[in-house]
Coordinates of C-alpha atoms in Angstrom, one line a residue:
M1 CA -95.0 134.9 -46.9
E2 CA -92.0 132.6 -47.1
W3 CA -89.4 135.2 -46.2
I4 CA -91.3 136.2 -43.0
Q5 CA -91.6 132.6 -42.0
G6 CA -87.9 132.1 -42.6
M7 CA -86.9 135.2 -40.5
N8 CA -89.1 134.1 -37.7
A9 CA -87.6 130.6 -37.8
A10 CA -84.2 132.2 -37.5
V11 CA -85.3 134.3 -34.5
N12 CA -86.7 131.1 -32.8
Y13 CA -83.3 129.5 -33.5
I14 CA -81.6 132.4 -31.8
E15 CA -83.8 132.1 -28.8
E16 CA -83.1 128.4 -28.5
H17 CA -79.3 129.1 -28.6
I18 CA -79.3 132.5 -26.8
L19 CA -76.3 131.6 -24.7
E20 CA -74.2 130.6 -27.7
E21 CA -72.4 132.5 -30.4
P22 CA -74.8 132.7 -33.4
D23 CA -74.3 130.3 -36.2
L24 CA -74.6 132.7 -39.1
N25 CA -74.7 130.0 -41.7
E26 CA -77.5 128.2 -40.0
L27 CA -79.5 131.5 -39.6
G28 CA -79.0 132.2 -43.3
K29 CA -80.3 128.7 -44.2
L30 CA -83.4 129.2 -42.1
A31 CA -84.1 132.6 -43.7
G32 CA -83.4 131.3 -47.2
C33 CA -80.3 133.4 -47.9
S34 CA -76.6 133.7 -47.2
A35 CA -75.2 134.6 -43.8
H36 CA -74.3 138.1 -45.0
H37 CA -77.7 138.8 -46.5
F38 CA -79.4 137.5 -43.4
Q39 CA -77.6 140.1 -41.2
R40 CA -78.5 142.8 -43.6
I41 CA -82.2 141.8 -43.8
F42 CA -82.3 141.5 -40.0
T43 CA -80.8 144.9 -39.5
Y44 CA -83.0 146.7 -42.0
I45 CA -86.2 145.1 -41.0
G46 CA -85.6 144.7 -37.3
G47 CA -84.1 148.2 -36.8
L48 CA -81.0 147.0 -35.0
T49 CA -78.0 144.8 -35.8
L50 CA -77.9 141.2 -34.9
T51 CA -75.1 141.9 -32.3
E52 CA -77.2 144.7 -30.7
Y53 CA -80.2 142.4 -30.6
L54 CA -78.3 139.6 -28.9
R55 CA -76.9 142.0 -26.4
K56 CA -80.3 143.4 -25.5
R57 CA -81.9 140.0 -25.3
R58 CA -79.2 138.6 -23.1
M59 CA -79.3 141.6 -20.8
S60 CA -83.1 141.4 -20.6
L61 CA -82.8 137.7 -19.6
A62 CA -80.0 138.5 -17.2
A63 CA -82.1 141.0 -15.4
V64 CA -84.7 138.3 -14.8
D65 CA -82.1 136.0 -13.4
L66 CA -80.7 138.7 -11.1
R67 CA -84.1 139.2 -9.6
D68 CA -83.7 135.8 -7.9
E69 CA -82.5 136.5 -4.4
N70 CA -80.0 133.7 -4.6
A71 CA -78.4 134.9 -7.8
K72 CA -74.8 136.0 -7.8
V73 CA -73.6 138.6 -10.2
I74 CA -70.5 136.5 -11.1
D75 CA -72.7 133.5 -11.9
V76 CA -75.0 135.4 -14.1
A77 CA -72.1 137.1 -15.8
L78 CA -70.5 133.8 -16.7
K79 CA -73.9 132.4 -17.9
Y80 CA -74.2 135.2 -20.4
G81 CA -70.7 134.9 -21.7
Y82 CA -68.8 137.5 -19.7
D83 CA -65.4 136.5 -18.2
S84 CA -65.5 139.2 -15.5
P85 CA -68.2 140.9 -13.4
T86 CA -66.7 144.3 -14.5
A87 CA -67.3 143.7 -18.2
F88 CA -70.8 142.3 -17.4
T89 CA -71.6 145.3 -15.2
R90 CA -70.6 147.7 -18.0
A91 CA -72.8 145.9 -20.6
F92 CA -75.7 145.6 -18.2
Q93 CA -75.6 149.3 -17.2
L94 CA -75.4 150.4 -20.8
I95 CA -78.8 148.6 -21.4
H96 CA -80.6 149.1 -18.2
G97 CA -79.1 152.2 -16.7
V98 CA -78.4 150.5 -13.4
T99 CA -75.8 148.1 -12.1
P100 CA -76.5 144.4 -11.6
S101 CA -76.2 144.8 -7.9
Q102 CA -79.0 147.3 -7.9
V103 CA -81.5 144.9 -9.5
K104 CA -82.7 143.4 -6.2
D105 CA -84.0 146.8 -5.2
S106 CA -87.7 146.6 -6.0
S107 CA -87.9 150.3 -6.8
V108 CA -85.4 150.0 -9.7
S109 CA -86.8 150.1 -13.2
L110 CA -85.5 147.7 -15.8
K111 CA -85.9 147.4 -19.6
A112 CA -87.5 144.4 -21.2
F113 CA -86.6 143.4 -24.7
P114 CA -88.8 140.5 -25.9
P115 CA -88.0 138.4 -29.0
L116 CA -88.5 140.0 -32.4
V117 CA -91.5 138.9 -34.4
F118 CA -91.4 139.7 -38.1
Q119 CA -94.7 140.6 -39.8
M120 CA -95.7 141.9 -43.2
T121 CA -96.9 145.5 -43.3
V122 CA -98.4 147.4 -46.2
R123 CA -97.6 151.0 -46.4
G124 CA -97.2 153.8 -48.9
T125 CA -93.7 154.4 -50.1
Q126 CA -91.7 156.3 -52.6
E127 CA -91.1 154.8 -56.0
M128 CA -87.9 153.0 -56.8
N129 CA -86.3 153.0 -60.2
Y130 CA -85.2 149.5 -61.2
R131 CA -84.8 147.2 -64.2
I132 CA -84.2 143.5 -64.6
E133 CA -81.1 142.6 -66.6
K134 CA -79.5 139.3 -67.7
R135 CA -75.8 139.5 -68.2
D136 CA -73.1 137.1 -69.3
A137 CA -70.0 136.7 -67.1
I138 CA -68.4 140.0 -66.1
R139 CA -64.6 140.2 -65.7
V140 CA -63.4 142.8 -63.2
V141 CA -60.0 143.7 -61.8
G142 CA -59.3 145.6 -58.7
K143 CA -58.0 145.7 -55.2
K144 CA -59.6 143.6 -52.4
I145 CA -59.8 143.3 -48.7
P146 CA -61.2 140.4 -46.6
L147 CA -64.6 141.1 -45.0
K148 CA -65.5 140.3 -41.4
P149 CA -68.3 138.0 -40.3
T150 CA -70.5 140.8 -38.9
L151 CA -72.2 143.6 -40.7
E152 CA -71.1 146.2 -38.2
E153 CA -67.4 145.6 -38.8
N154 CA -67.9 145.7 -42.5
F155 CA -69.7 149.0 -42.3
R156 CA -66.6 150.4 -40.6
I157 CA -63.9 148.9 -42.8
T158 CA -65.2 149.5 -46.3
P159 CA -65.4 153.3 -46.1
K160 CA -61.8 153.4 -44.9
F161 CA -60.8 151.1 -47.7
W162 CA -62.3 153.5 -50.3
A163 CA -60.5 156.4 -48.6
D164 CA -57.2 154.5 -48.6
C165 CA -57.6 153.6 -52.3
A166 CA -58.3 157.2 -53.2
M167 CA -55.2 158.4 -51.3
D168 CA -52.8 155.8 -52.7
G169 CA -53.9 156.3 -56.4
T170 CA -55.6 152.9 -56.8
I171 CA -58.9 154.5 -57.9
A172 CA -57.3 156.7 -60.5
R173 CA -55.4 153.7 -61.9
L174 CA -58.5 151.6 -62.1
A175 CA -60.5 154.4 -63.8
D176 CA -57.8 154.4 -66.5
M177 CA -58.3 150.7 -67.1
M178 CA -62.1 150.8 -67.5
D179 CA -63.0 149.7 -71.1
T180 CA -65.9 147.2 -71.1
P181 CA -69.4 147.2 -69.8
I182 CA -70.4 147.7 -67.0
Y183 CA -68.9 151.3 -67.0
G184 CA -68.2 152.8 -63.6
L185 CA -66.3 152.2 -60.5
M186 CA -67.5 149.2 -58.6
G187 CA -67.7 147.9 -55.1
V188 CA -68.1 144.2 -55.4
S189 CA -69.1 142.1 -52.3
T190 CA -68.5 138.4 -52.5
C191 CA -70.5 137.4 -49.4
N192 CA -72.3 134.3 -50.5
E193 CA -71.8 130.7 -49.8
K194 CA -68.0 130.6 -49.8
D195 CA -65.4 130.3 -47.0
E196 CA -63.9 133.8 -47.3
W197 CA -65.9 137.0 -47.8
E198 CA -64.2 139.7 -49.8
Y199 CA -64.8 143.2 -51.0
L200 CA -63.2 144.6 -54.2
I201 CA -62.9 148.1 -55.6
A202 CA -62.8 147.3 -59.2
V203 CA -63.7 148.1 -62.8
S204 CA -64.8 146.0 -65.8
T205 CA -61.9 145.6 -68.2
A206 CA -60.3 143.4 -70.9
K207 CA -56.8 144.7 -70.0
E208 CA -54.2 142.7 -68.2
K209 CA -54.7 142.8 -64.4
G210 CA -51.1 143.7 -63.6
D211 CA -50.7 143.9 -59.8
F212 CA -54.5 143.9 -59.3
E213 CA -56.8 141.0 -58.4
E214 CA -59.1 139.5 -61.0
L215 CA -62.7 138.2 -60.4
V216 CA -65.1 136.8 -62.9
V217 CA -68.7 137.5 -61.8
P218 CA -70.8 134.5 -63.2
P219 CA -73.6 135.0 -65.6
S220 CA -76.6 136.2 -63.6
T221 CA -80.0 137.9 -63.6
W222 CA -79.8 141.3 -61.9
A223 CA -82.2 143.7 -60.3
V224 CA -80.6 147.0 -61.0
F225 CA -81.7 150.0 -58.9
Y226 CA -80.7 153.5 -59.9
E227 CA -80.4 156.6 -57.8
E228 CA -78.6 159.9 -57.6
G229 CA -77.6 162.2 -54.8
P230 CA -75.3 162.0 -51.8
V231 CA -73.6 158.6 -51.7
I232 CA -74.3 158.4 -48.0
K233 CA -77.9 157.8 -48.9
M234 CA -77.1 154.5 -50.6
Q235 CA -77.9 152.6 -47.3
E236 CA -81.4 154.1 -47.4
L237 CA -81.8 152.7 -50.9
E238 CA -80.5 149.3 -49.8
K239 CA -83.0 149.3 -46.9
K240 CA -85.9 150.0 -49.2
I241 CA -84.8 147.2 -51.6
V242 CA -84.6 144.7 -48.7
T243 CA -87.7 145.8 -46.8
E244 CA -90.1 146.9 -49.6
W245 CA -89.1 145.5 -53.0
L246 CA -87.6 142.1 -52.4
P247 CA -90.4 140.6 -50.1
T248 CA -93.0 141.2 -52.8
S249 CA -90.9 140.8 -56.0
G250 CA -91.1 137.1 -56.6
Y251 CA -87.4 136.9 -56.4
E252 CA -84.8 135.8 -53.9
Y253 CA -81.1 136.6 -53.5
A254 CA -78.9 134.5 -55.9
N255 CA -75.6 133.0 -54.9
A256 CA -73.5 135.6 -56.7
P257 CA -71.5 138.7 -55.9
E258 CA -73.4 142.0 -55.4
I259 CA -72.2 145.2 -57.1
E260 CA -72.4 148.9 -56.2
L261 CA -71.7 150.9 -59.3
Y262 CA -70.6 154.6 -59.1
M263 CA -70.9 156.5 -62.4
N264 CA -69.4 159.8 -61.3
P265 CA -66.9 160.7 -58.6
D266 CA -68.8 163.4 -56.7
P267 CA -69.8 161.9 -53.3
E268 CA -72.3 164.7 -52.7
N269 CA -74.1 164.3 -56.0
T270 CA -73.2 161.0 -57.5
K271 CA -75.1 158.7 -59.9
Y272 CA -75.1 155.1 -58.6
E273 CA -76.7 151.7 -59.1
I274 CA -77.1 148.7 -56.9
W275 CA -76.8 145.4 -58.8
L276 CA -78.6 142.7 -56.9
P277 CA -78.2 139.1 -58.1
I278 CA -81.6 137.4 -58.1
V279 CA -83.4 134.2 -58.9
R280 CA -87.1 133.5 -59.2
K281 CA -88.5 131.8 -56.1
E282 CA -89.9 128.9 -58.1
E283 CA -86.4 128.2 -59.5
I284 CA -85.0 127.4 -56.1
M285 CA -87.9 125.3 -54.8

């Protein structure tokens, strides 16, 4: 399938540029999606983040280099992007459990991490509740923060942002402004083909924005997935969407914001939806 070919092309590109910082935009193009969505697909399907994968691949190759009797730790460290032998030793030991200087001992065991190869697997799975909706433009207002280039950083900063907005009264103020569909508190990620990625905690409203930010989500077709239970399980639903629904759906990610919709405030038993902007594959050929 096309998405598998695209992901494998991206992995090949990573291997060809393994000593360089990853060009996320190029990887997204090869995989047929945005840089943000590429990282999420990679993480959910590959089982580890792109940063973790790069670290393991580089340390696997570094171990091979260090087996050379003429190899110096400082030279190998510099080759793989470390400014000091100390930082390289720490990273190497975290992966292999031994120091770089111990590698030449033939009795030492090392770990090998070959390049990922993505394949399509068919397996039984739990059902997912979803619907396809077409919506006109959606005006939302809220508070925003800039997002980082890597998925790991964003997984750290967005929960803190929610906690801060709850503490400073932002969420309560936004809830009072909600007066147009879609009803609920939203987390809106604008991580598509634009220079700056942003995340808004927002509501749909016709009221004046006041001191909040305004965003108009363009008319889109949405795949809307519904679930209820602990909000912490939302990532499990996102993983199922990316790994099970999207590859066989006939759709691709569209270049539009993505929405998390929370329909009640209880984090232990909430009702929530994931609004995924989509476009039919034949429409982007």
